[in-house]
Amino acid sequence: MDFRFKCRNFRPAARTNYSRQNKEECTVRASGALLDEWSTINSPAEIAEKFEEYESVRRTLRPKFYNSFAKGRYEASGSSDTYFQRTEYPQGGRPGHYAVDCTKRPKCSKINNSTDSSIQICSRISRERIKTRKITIGNKIIEALVDSGSSVSLIREDVSKGIIEPSKLSKDISVLIGLGKCEVKTKGAFQRKIELDGEEYSLTWHVVPTPSLEFQAVIGSDILEQASVCFYKESVQFRKHEDKNCFLQMQVYEAEVEDEIVVQYVTNPQIRRELFELISNYEPKKTEMTNVSMRIILKDDIPIYQPARRLSFSENQDVNKQIDEWLEQGIVRPSSSEYASPIVLVKKKDGTTRLCVDYRRLNRKLVKDRFPLPLIEDVLDRLQGAKVYTTLDLKNGFFHVDVNEDCKHLTSFVVPDGQFEFNKVPFGLSTSPSVFQRYVYSIFRELMRKSIVIIYMDDLVIPAKDEKEGLEKLREVLEVASKYGLEMKFKKCQFLRRKVEFLGHVVENGTIRPSIAKTIAVKKFPVPTTIKQVQSFLGLTGYFRKFIPAYSEIAKPLSDLTRKDNPFMFEQPQMEAFEKLKKLLTESPVLSIFQQGRTTELHTDASQQGYGAVLLQEAEDGKLHPVQYMSQKTTPAEKNIVAMN
């Protein structure tokens, strides 16, 4: 009997650790594991299916090169039908459409484990199993597919133009071919470093025509020379090799956990094991309670009731699903209050929908809670002397705090299918941040006094001098958090890292700088056409004014536009100020964190237009480094003061 089939879109879910010297052994083990299963096959169809699986594993463990140096041809295994755009998709039985749009894509189904427990076979894999990561290349943040079956790393032509000029590409033209025999001719290649999981990797990027690649970029197996790659159910993590003779390593396995715990940055193996055990065993027990709850005080007793807003069918389904979850968790309950606020749906970065309540009219009547929020500058200053940092992120922070029983009716909101009110502190109320800050302070007050943990809203940072001290401090913090039943979002936590992102800043080795996401937002800001847009730009850059010498003087043409009686005229002086601020902030300015006890100097200067200063401190290298810049434009009255005064 003649069996005809093609192997498309198969990705083996096999956990393997192999070096260059024992690739052959891995192939034999994988083949043997499959052949052992063939003894139970009774039908020709099963033979065909098993042979497909064997071929899939063989091609991945032993990647095939098409005489790459002689003919310039690479095999991007398993790639052509996954991310090379096609006009046909044979398995769908219907020509004339892209593979990514096909409704008959294969589903993932596990088969029984072989006698070798280290190999698991996944006969077919669905699009949902594709793993992507955000990477920083140049000053751009792009999303890249992680494909261990591709021999090279690829980047779309339209994406590459923002990183390198086409004329500077190497003339090394290659032809890529995937399992679907789809050939793609590259436009050239270039070498560039990327930042991924806090580490830098230098890769050769092959530029492919824009229509041929669905993703912005593809990270191929060439990164295995520099890093180990761990594939989880929902994500993929990279760990840089600590020495050049390290094994090539690829791990692919199902992880039945909500969040992956990333501890690979810890250099000490013993501390790494203890850290993993500490986090894995964390359980919010809630054996203790605080006396903090939300009281809502209004300026008058006139009820505010707004009708429900119309929603589309799909939006209504999303809302009902969210409310059902909240009801089950005890976060909300049905309501018949005379107060009611409408909801608003906000799209999150991952494409899902967030349900928010529009409390704007109610907020106008609230008596403000005066509990002070900490100043971000003060929070950053407390990181002095630290070399290792841990950041913790509370899951659904506000929902840890109860609303007083006699105030719950004021939080009522309406949807097309009913009316509900909050048992827990909701997002959107102007007093919620202050109430939550009081709550976390009441829990961690003693640890804050000992400088073990620093808190800003639901972000916690634990500074330490080394990994050992960092682990002990983390143990104390998690012990307290467990007693009060705090849930952690471990996927967003960073453990014992030497470089962390915190409150819009990157903190590393006693220095701080604006995060890449913030500087990119500044760089992409369009030329303002209204006063409102000028105010938005000044607000964005003003957050980082301490990084810019003479900020007020540079921004003066723009800030003058915001005066009440000034007409809006965006001319040459305004454009120059706009471009200069963008340039200064996107050149990665760096400041040192203030250190007690070090030699400190304050330099000042003034003119009729403004005055400023720079605080300098002597660092370990014996040189003076800027800690902060200050500037202020002069008022009309100050312009009349003689400079000598």
XYZ file of C-alpha atoms in Angstrom:
645
model
C 0.000 0.000 0.000
C 1.296 3.420 -0.954
C 1.225 6.023 1.803
C 1.722 9.648 0.759
C 1.997 12.423 3.295
C 4.005 15.514 4.077
C 5.428 16.688 7.390
C 4.208 20.239 8.075
C 4.106 22.399 11.164
C 5.333 19.723 13.537
C 7.313 20.769 16.626
C 8.623 18.001 18.924
C 7.921 18.755 22.574
C 11.062 16.964 23.708
C 13.214 17.921 26.659
C 16.841 17.517 25.576
C 20.214 18.635 26.821
C 22.863 18.024 24.235
C 26.321 19.185 23.293
C 28.000 19.287 19.941
C 29.674 15.965 20.744
C 26.533 13.995 21.620
C 23.956 15.141 19.093
C 24.165 11.664 17.546
C 23.287 10.070 20.902
C 20.207 12.300 21.234
C 19.058 11.217 17.773
C 19.462 7.532 18.621
C 17.547 7.962 21.905
C 14.712 9.813 20.205
C 14.540 7.246 17.411
C 14.606 4.360 19.856
C 11.831 5.853 21.937
C 9.609 6.103 18.881
C 10.492 2.643 17.563
C 9.589 1.076 20.912
C 6.078 2.431 20.483
C 5.754 1.031 16.961
C 5.516 -2.502 18.355
C 1.936 -1.718 19.457
C 0.779 -0.421 16.041
C -1.947 -2.415 14.295
C -2.971 -0.270 11.294
C -1.205 1.349 8.294
C -2.612 4.761 9.265
C -0.892 4.560 12.649
C 2.376 3.639 10.937
C 2.151 6.758 8.785
C 1.436 8.949 11.810
C 4.343 7.497 13.814
C 6.698 7.961 10.880
C 5.718 11.630 10.690
C 6.563 12.010 14.373
C 9.909 10.275 13.916
C 10.812 12.525 10.988
C 9.825 15.601 12.992
C 12.145 14.694 15.877
C 14.976 13.618 13.552
C 14.942 16.867 11.596
C 15.001 18.983 14.726
C 17.750 17.066 16.523
C 19.835 16.824 13.362
C 19.250 20.096 11.481
C 20.044 19.849 7.805
C 22.209 22.423 6.064
C 22.051 22.872 2.319
C 25.785 23.458 1.772
C 25.296 26.856 3.365
C 28.721 28.313 2.693
C 29.026 27.038 -0.859
C 25.539 27.786 -2.119
C 24.200 30.222 0.430
C 21.201 28.031 1.309
C 19.932 27.421 4.832
C 17.112 25.259 6.089
C 14.699 27.043 8.431
C 13.236 23.801 9.764
C 9.554 23.806 10.463
C 9.354 27.409 9.395
C 7.789 27.752 6.001
C 4.225 27.022 7.021
C 4.611 28.592 10.440
C 5.828 32.073 9.658
C 6.681 32.260 5.946
C 3.512 33.551 4.288
C 1.965 31.018 1.889
C -0.818 31.248 -0.659
C -1.877 27.634 -0.089
C -2.263 25.343 2.865
C -2.732 21.740 1.704
C -3.987 20.376 5.022
C -6.884 22.795 4.903
C -7.893 21.354 1.536
C -8.644 24.834 0.231
C -6.149 26.888 -1.830
C -5.938 30.682 -1.983
C -5.551 31.598 1.700
C -2.714 32.071 4.191
C -1.732 29.286 6.530
C -2.226 31.607 9.501
C -5.877 32.100 8.523
C -6.667 28.435 7.964
C -9.495 27.067 10.093
C -8.189 23.503 9.838
C -4.818 23.912 11.441
C -3.610 20.822 13.345
C -4.324 20.450 17.030
C -1.858 19.374 19.700
C -2.339 15.903 21.124
C 0.045 14.060 23.439
C 0.758 10.368 23.001
C 1.918 7.989 25.697
C 5.443 8.545 26.983
C 8.093 6.254 25.590
C 10.371 4.076 27.647
C 12.823 6.982 27.730
C 11.164 9.415 30.140
C 13.233 12.343 28.869
C 11.394 12.392 25.538
C 7.768 13.399 25.055
C 6.295 13.323 21.577
C 3.774 15.905 20.456
C 2.404 14.759 17.134
C 0.978 18.097 16.067
C 1.083 21.567 17.465
C -1.410 24.400 17.212
C -0.707 28.065 16.620
C -1.418 28.810 20.286
C 1.825 27.003 21.180
C 3.985 29.462 19.223
C 6.406 31.269 21.549
C 7.320 34.918 21.037
C 9.440 37.345 23.059
C 9.871 41.104 23.065
C 13.493 42.036 22.375
C 15.366 45.335 22.256
C 17.509 45.864 19.172
C 19.030 49.298 18.724
C 16.454 51.653 20.201
C 13.499 49.557 19.026
C 11.392 47.030 20.912
C 10.072 44.330 18.581
C 8.317 40.987 18.956
C 10.285 37.979 17.760
C 9.267 34.370 17.248
C 11.563 31.906 19.040
C 12.134 29.025 16.618
C 14.782 26.481 17.574
C 14.164 24.759 14.239
C 15.487 27.694 12.240
C 19.225 27.628 11.581
C 19.469 31.419 11.338
C 17.869 34.518 12.841
C 15.608 36.533 10.555
C 14.214 40.058 10.540
C 11.619 41.655 8.287
C 12.867 44.261 5.826
C 10.487 46.997 7.037
C 11.628 46.447 10.641
C 15.331 46.441 9.752
C 15.124 49.868 8.092
C 14.643 51.470 11.503
C 17.826 49.764 12.742
C 20.282 49.865 9.834
C 20.388 51.610 6.482
C 19.775 49.187 3.579
C 23.022 50.348 1.947
C 24.990 49.091 4.971
C 23.708 45.512 4.735
C 26.305 42.897 3.874
C 26.145 41.462 0.370
C 25.833 37.948 1.791
C 22.633 36.956 -0.012
C 21.182 33.607 1.068
C 18.243 31.465 0.045
C 16.158 30.131 2.924
C 14.132 26.971 2.513
C 11.676 25.447 4.967
C 10.044 22.062 5.280
C 7.292 23.242 2.977
C 9.961 23.820 0.294
C 9.114 27.520 0.254
C 12.210 29.434 -0.870
C 12.879 33.001 0.275
C 15.829 35.069 -0.936
C 17.304 37.401 1.681
C 18.185 41.061 1.134
C 21.470 40.816 3.032
C 22.582 40.498 6.643
C 23.953 42.544 9.523
C 25.413 41.974 12.976
C 23.625 43.574 15.925
C 23.295 43.066 19.675
C 19.903 42.445 21.256
C 18.797 42.787 24.873
C 16.775 39.852 26.161
C 16.013 38.901 29.769
C 18.490 41.511 30.969
C 21.402 40.113 28.933
C 22.977 41.080 25.609
C 23.476 38.675 22.695
C 25.192 39.379 19.390
C 23.394 37.777 16.435
C 23.657 37.835 12.674
C 20.303 38.984 11.297
C 19.257 37.931 7.802
C 16.857 40.449 6.263
C 13.899 38.914 4.412
C 11.232 40.642 2.280
C 8.386 42.058 4.368
C 5.543 40.039 2.713
C 7.342 36.744 3.341
C 7.505 36.927 7.144
C 4.509 37.149 9.453
C 6.504 38.081 12.579
C 8.759 41.098 12.983
C 11.729 38.804 13.595
C 12.684 35.178 14.248
C 15.318 34.107 16.788
C 16.929 30.965 15.418
C 19.072 28.214 16.900
C 22.220 30.307 16.389
C 21.503 31.885 19.789
C 22.227 28.481 21.383
C 25.923 29.283 21.004
C 25.443 31.979 23.655
C 22.425 30.958 25.736
C 20.343 28.088 27.039
C 16.698 28.216 26.024
C 13.875 26.947 28.234
C 10.432 26.539 26.687
C 7.457 26.628 29.062
C 3.780 26.194 28.347
C 3.112 29.939 28.211
C 6.564 31.443 27.636
C 10.205 30.909 26.777
C 13.200 31.998 28.868
C 16.876 32.529 28.006
C 19.924 32.112 30.218
C 23.364 33.296 29.118
C 26.190 30.754 29.217
C 28.706 31.437 31.965
C 31.600 29.920 30.003
C 32.311 29.286 26.353
C 32.459 25.491 26.765
C 28.917 25.281 28.103
C 26.580 22.688 26.603
C 24.138 23.752 23.985
C 20.851 23.434 25.820
C 17.238 23.367 24.796
C 14.423 22.489 27.175
C 10.866 22.076 25.999
C 8.237 20.850 28.423
C 4.763 21.395 29.727
C 4.694 23.552 32.867
C 1.394 23.242 34.679
C 1.878 26.436 36.689
C 0.281 29.823 36.380
C 3.571 31.737 36.299
C 7.096 30.666 35.456
C 9.677 31.408 38.144
C 12.776 32.940 36.588
C 15.842 32.447 38.789
C 18.572 31.866 36.194
C 20.274 35.196 36.922
C 21.378 33.966 40.345
C 25.057 33.019 40.050
C 25.361 30.914 43.225
C 23.820 27.433 42.580
C 22.986 26.853 46.263
C 21.209 30.209 46.573
C 19.427 29.537 43.279
C 18.033 26.252 44.633
C 16.970 27.839 47.914
C 15.333 30.723 46.051
C 13.375 28.400 43.774
C 12.208 26.343 46.753
C 11.217 29.482 48.687
C 9.101 30.843 45.844
C 7.613 27.477 44.864
C 6.416 26.868 48.425
C 4.917 30.329 48.864
C 1.281 30.201 49.975
C -0.933 33.151 51.016
C -2.279 31.731 54.302
C -3.940 34.879 55.687
C -3.552 34.047 59.361
C -3.459 37.726 60.342
C -5.643 40.739 59.473
C -5.167 44.494 59.420
C -7.677 47.067 60.632
C -7.455 48.977 57.335
C -10.584 49.153 55.194
C -12.076 51.679 52.803
C -14.460 54.331 54.086
C -16.136 56.495 51.460
C -17.254 59.955 52.593
C -19.338 62.147 50.274
C -19.745 65.926 50.275
C -23.538 65.568 49.969
C -26.245 62.890 50.005
C -27.595 63.390 46.475
C -27.415 59.989 44.703
C -25.620 59.617 41.375
C -27.202 57.149 38.998
C -26.078 56.665 35.400
C -27.603 54.112 33.011
C -25.659 51.207 31.551
C -23.857 51.863 28.290
C -24.509 49.771 25.211
C -22.070 46.977 24.449
C -21.513 44.759 21.446
C -22.345 41.069 21.700
C -18.696 40.050 22.188
C -18.092 42.848 24.713
C -21.148 41.776 26.690
C -19.787 38.228 26.809
C -16.447 39.495 28.136
C -18.195 41.580 30.798
C -20.387 38.707 31.971
C -17.375 36.392 32.148
C -15.438 38.883 34.283
C -18.374 39.505 36.615
C -18.923 35.760 37.050
C -15.279 35.429 38.135
C -15.629 38.334 40.568
C -18.812 36.864 42.033
C -17.097 33.518 42.545
C -14.112 35.196 44.231
C -16.318 37.379 46.441
C -14.995 40.619 44.941
C -18.472 41.880 43.960
C -22.065 41.062 44.869
C -25.488 41.876 43.362
C -26.743 45.345 44.247
C -29.952 47.376 44.374
C -28.257 50.653 45.338
C -29.640 54.047 44.324
C -26.086 54.866 43.247
C -24.747 53.475 39.975
C -21.820 54.222 37.675
C -21.338 52.883 34.122
C -18.488 50.658 33.009
C -15.876 51.190 30.351
C -13.856 48.495 28.555
C -10.141 49.006 27.982
C -8.016 46.881 25.669
C -4.880 45.523 27.319
C -1.542 44.994 25.546
C -2.188 41.266 25.150
C -5.499 41.934 23.350
C -7.759 40.960 26.247
C -10.298 43.325 27.787
C -10.130 45.022 31.175
C -13.414 45.994 32.858
C -13.215 49.423 34.509
C -15.890 51.486 36.245
C -16.293 55.127 35.268
C -16.441 56.786 38.698
C -15.719 60.323 37.452
C -18.991 61.838 38.630
C -18.757 60.078 41.985
C -15.129 61.201 42.411
C -16.216 64.858 42.284
C -18.201 64.281 45.485
C -15.586 62.305 47.410
C -13.786 63.703 50.438
C -10.144 62.952 49.688
C -8.135 60.475 51.740
C -5.016 62.419 52.757
C -2.694 59.478 53.370
C 0.510 60.535 51.557
C 1.885 58.611 48.615
C 5.697 58.355 48.684
C 7.741 60.527 46.330
C 9.339 58.504 43.552
C 12.610 60.403 44.056
C 12.678 59.368 47.723
C 11.988 55.760 46.806
C 14.875 55.685 44.318
C 17.253 57.366 46.790
C 16.671 54.522 49.268
C 18.309 52.095 46.839
C 21.752 53.490 47.684
C 24.483 50.971 48.443
C 22.635 48.034 46.861
C 24.064 45.777 44.146
C 21.308 43.145 43.953
C 17.582 43.837 43.698
C 14.349 41.887 43.957
C 11.066 43.390 42.789
C 7.701 41.900 43.771
C 4.371 42.639 42.153
C 1.125 42.088 44.060
C -1.659 40.394 42.137
C -4.861 42.459 42.029
C -3.468 44.721 44.738
C -6.612 46.746 45.504
C -8.699 43.581 45.849
C -6.811 42.665 49.034
C -8.559 45.495 50.911
C -12.188 45.363 52.131
C -14.764 48.107 51.638
C -16.727 49.083 54.766
C -20.156 47.466 54.782
C -21.978 50.804 55.017
C -20.058 52.158 51.991
C -20.392 49.276 49.533
C -23.583 50.638 47.967
C -21.634 53.709 46.799
C -19.377 51.539 44.612
C -22.358 50.199 42.645
C -22.013 49.850 38.862
C -24.400 48.808 36.109
C -24.012 46.588 33.061
C -26.656 45.578 30.503
C -27.383 42.397 32.478
C -27.539 43.733 36.030
C -26.245 45.874 38.886
C -23.396 45.000 41.250
C -21.318 46.548 44.034
C -17.788 45.918 45.296
C -16.821 44.050 48.454
C -13.174 44.932 47.765
C -11.563 48.271 46.908
C -12.286 48.995 43.225
C -10.060 50.623 40.629
C -11.179 54.059 39.501
C -12.075 55.703 42.804
C -9.786 58.649 43.545
C -9.265 57.493 47.144
C -8.301 53.903 46.264
C -4.514 54.506 45.916
C -4.259 56.177 49.322
C -6.291 53.427 51.000
C -4.134 50.739 49.425
C -0.916 52.538 50.390
C -2.114 52.675 54.004
C -2.900 48.944 53.809
C 0.551 47.823 52.602
C 2.272 50.195 55.034
C 0.361 48.612 57.921
C 1.608 45.172 56.839
C 5.262 45.971 56.123
C 5.864 48.909 58.493
C 8.495 47.112 60.590
C 10.372 45.814 57.544
C 10.291 49.281 55.981
C 11.841 50.823 59.087
C 14.686 48.300 58.836
C 15.159 49.183 55.127
C 14.433 45.567 54.182
C 11.717 46.500 51.688
C 10.751 49.702 49.862
C 7.146 50.105 48.706
C 5.361 52.196 46.122
C 1.726 51.151 45.661
C 1.727 47.469 44.618
C 5.421 47.486 43.633
C 7.866 46.224 46.250
C 11.648 46.363 45.871
C 14.144 44.600 48.131
C 17.676 46.067 47.837
C 20.682 44.050 49.024
C 24.466 44.104 48.898
C 24.753 40.540 47.579
C 22.664 37.480 46.696
C 22.895 35.940 50.169
C 21.566 39.072 51.868
C 18.934 39.443 49.158
C 17.658 35.901 49.751
C 17.366 36.421 53.517
C 15.509 39.710 53.062
C 13.166 38.108 50.534
C 12.459 35.292 52.998
C 11.403 37.834 55.639
C 9.177 39.735 53.207
C 7.419 36.614 51.898
C 6.878 35.338 55.440
C 5.010 38.529 56.336
C 3.150 38.582 53.006
C 1.988 34.996 53.541
C 0.576 35.797 56.994
C -1.606 38.544 55.522
C -2.676 36.518 52.491
C -0.996 38.634 49.818
C -1.053 37.065 46.359
C 1.997 37.602 44.157
C 2.202 37.940 40.392
C 5.446 35.975 40.092
C 5.529 36.340 36.310
C 6.269 40.050 36.782
C 8.704 39.619 39.671
C 12.475 39.923 39.297
C 14.603 37.936 41.745
C 18.133 38.811 42.873
C 18.905 40.750 39.718
C 21.770 43.183 39.228
C 19.672 45.202 36.812
C 15.950 45.801 37.323
C 13.283 48.084 35.940
C 11.418 49.936 38.673
C 9.031 52.902 38.474
C 9.994 53.724 34.882
C 13.743 53.589 35.610
C 16.456 51.013 35.016
C 18.534 50.537 38.176
C 21.965 48.927 37.833
C 25.233 49.027 39.776
C 24.421 52.194 41.698
C 23.102 54.081 38.662
C 19.673 54.891 37.251
C 18.488 55.770 33.771
C 15.116 56.081 32.027
C 13.664 52.765 30.877
C 13.838 51.986 27.170
C 10.034 51.955 26.914
C 9.899 55.537 28.217
C 12.627 56.841 25.920
C 10.962 55.202 22.926
C 7.697 56.930 23.871
C 9.566 60.252 23.833
C 11.263 59.469 20.530
C 7.982 58.563 18.823
C 6.051 61.548 20.184
C 4.540 63.422 17.188
C 5.040 67.136 16.614
C 2.419 68.875 18.817
C -0.418 70.654 17.046
C -2.380 71.743 20.124
C -1.624 73.142 23.574
C -2.895 69.884 25.087
C -0.282 67.923 23.133
C 2.458 70.336 24.246
C 1.402 69.793 27.854
C 1.495 66.009 27.336
C 5.011 66.190 25.903
C 6.251 68.406 28.735
C 4.662 66.040 31.250
C 6.401 63.044 29.661
C 9.842 64.676 29.481
C 9.412 66.511 32.786
C 9.212 63.177 34.606
C 12.894 62.726 33.663
C 14.009 66.357 33.915
C 16.619 65.461 36.511
C 18.538 63.674 33.730
C 18.749 66.788 31.521
C 21.035 69.743 32.289
C 19.245 73.115 31.936
C 15.916 71.418 31.232
C 13.849 74.527 32.030
C 15.887 76.726 29.713
C 15.666 74.226 26.855
C 11.919 73.704 27.351
C 11.112 77.428 27.763
C 9.799 77.962 24.177
C 7.400 75.059 24.735
C 6.331 75.951 28.268
C 5.631 79.537 27.149
C 3.003 78.148 24.771
C 1.003 76.827 27.714
C 0.455 80.276 29.214
C -3.173 81.269 29.342
C -3.027 84.340 27.084
C -0.400 83.136 24.600
C -1.571 82.156 21.098
C -0.506 78.708 19.864
C 2.325 79.255 17.363
C 4.605 76.236 16.896
C 7.517 77.795 15.018
C 11.281 77.305 14.698
C 12.221 77.939 18.393
C 9.537 75.504 19.561
C 10.614 72.865 17.040
C 14.256 73.185 18.099
C 13.319 72.779 21.770
C 11.091 69.803 20.913
C 13.826 68.004 18.958
C 16.565 68.786 21.492
C 14.581 67.361 24.409
C 13.867 64.209 22.407
C 17.540 63.860 21.501
C 18.802 64.348 25.062
C 16.397 61.802 26.537
C 16.961 59.141 23.877
C 20.748 59.213 24.281
C 20.427 57.041 27.416
C 21.382 59.575 30.100
C 22.694 57.979 33.304
C 22.797 59.316 36.874
C 24.417 57.886 39.992
C 22.292 57.059 43.026
C 23.134 59.323 45.973
C 25.388 57.611 48.528
C 25.663 58.796 52.135
C 29.198 59.638 53.270
C 30.766 60.251 49.867
C 32.423 63.499 48.764
C 29.658 65.695 47.343
C 29.750 68.929 45.351
C 26.945 71.282 44.292
C 27.572 73.402 41.187
C 25.161 76.262 40.408
C 24.596 78.770 37.617
C 22.022 81.451 36.786
C 20.959 83.826 34.039
C 18.081 86.165 33.347
C 16.183 83.297 31.737
C 16.639 80.747 34.510
C 18.871 79.104 37.081
C 20.104 75.608 37.647
C 22.399 73.277 39.537
C 24.035 69.875 39.368
C 24.759 67.618 42.341
C 27.974 65.615 41.926
C 29.430 62.776 43.977
C 32.768 61.033 43.924
C 32.319 57.430 42.815
C 34.497 54.354 43.368
C 36.612 55.318 40.349
C 37.591 58.563 42.097
C 35.747 60.739 39.582
C 32.786 63.055 40.114
C 29.548 61.761 38.615
C 26.214 63.614 38.334
C 23.538 62.558 40.802
C 20.833 64.985 39.717
C 20.295 68.073 37.593
C 17.990 70.893 38.673
C 16.719 73.828 36.636
C 13.985 76.443 36.913
C 13.041 79.297 34.629
C 12.808 82.719 36.246
C 9.493 84.413 36.978
C 8.832 87.975 35.727
C 9.710 89.305 39.199
C 12.932 87.285 39.374
C 14.083 88.682 36.041
C 14.493 92.076 37.772
C 16.863 90.729 40.424
C 20.556 91.418 39.834
C 22.481 88.202 39.246
C 24.987 89.015 42.026
C 22.152 88.866 44.555
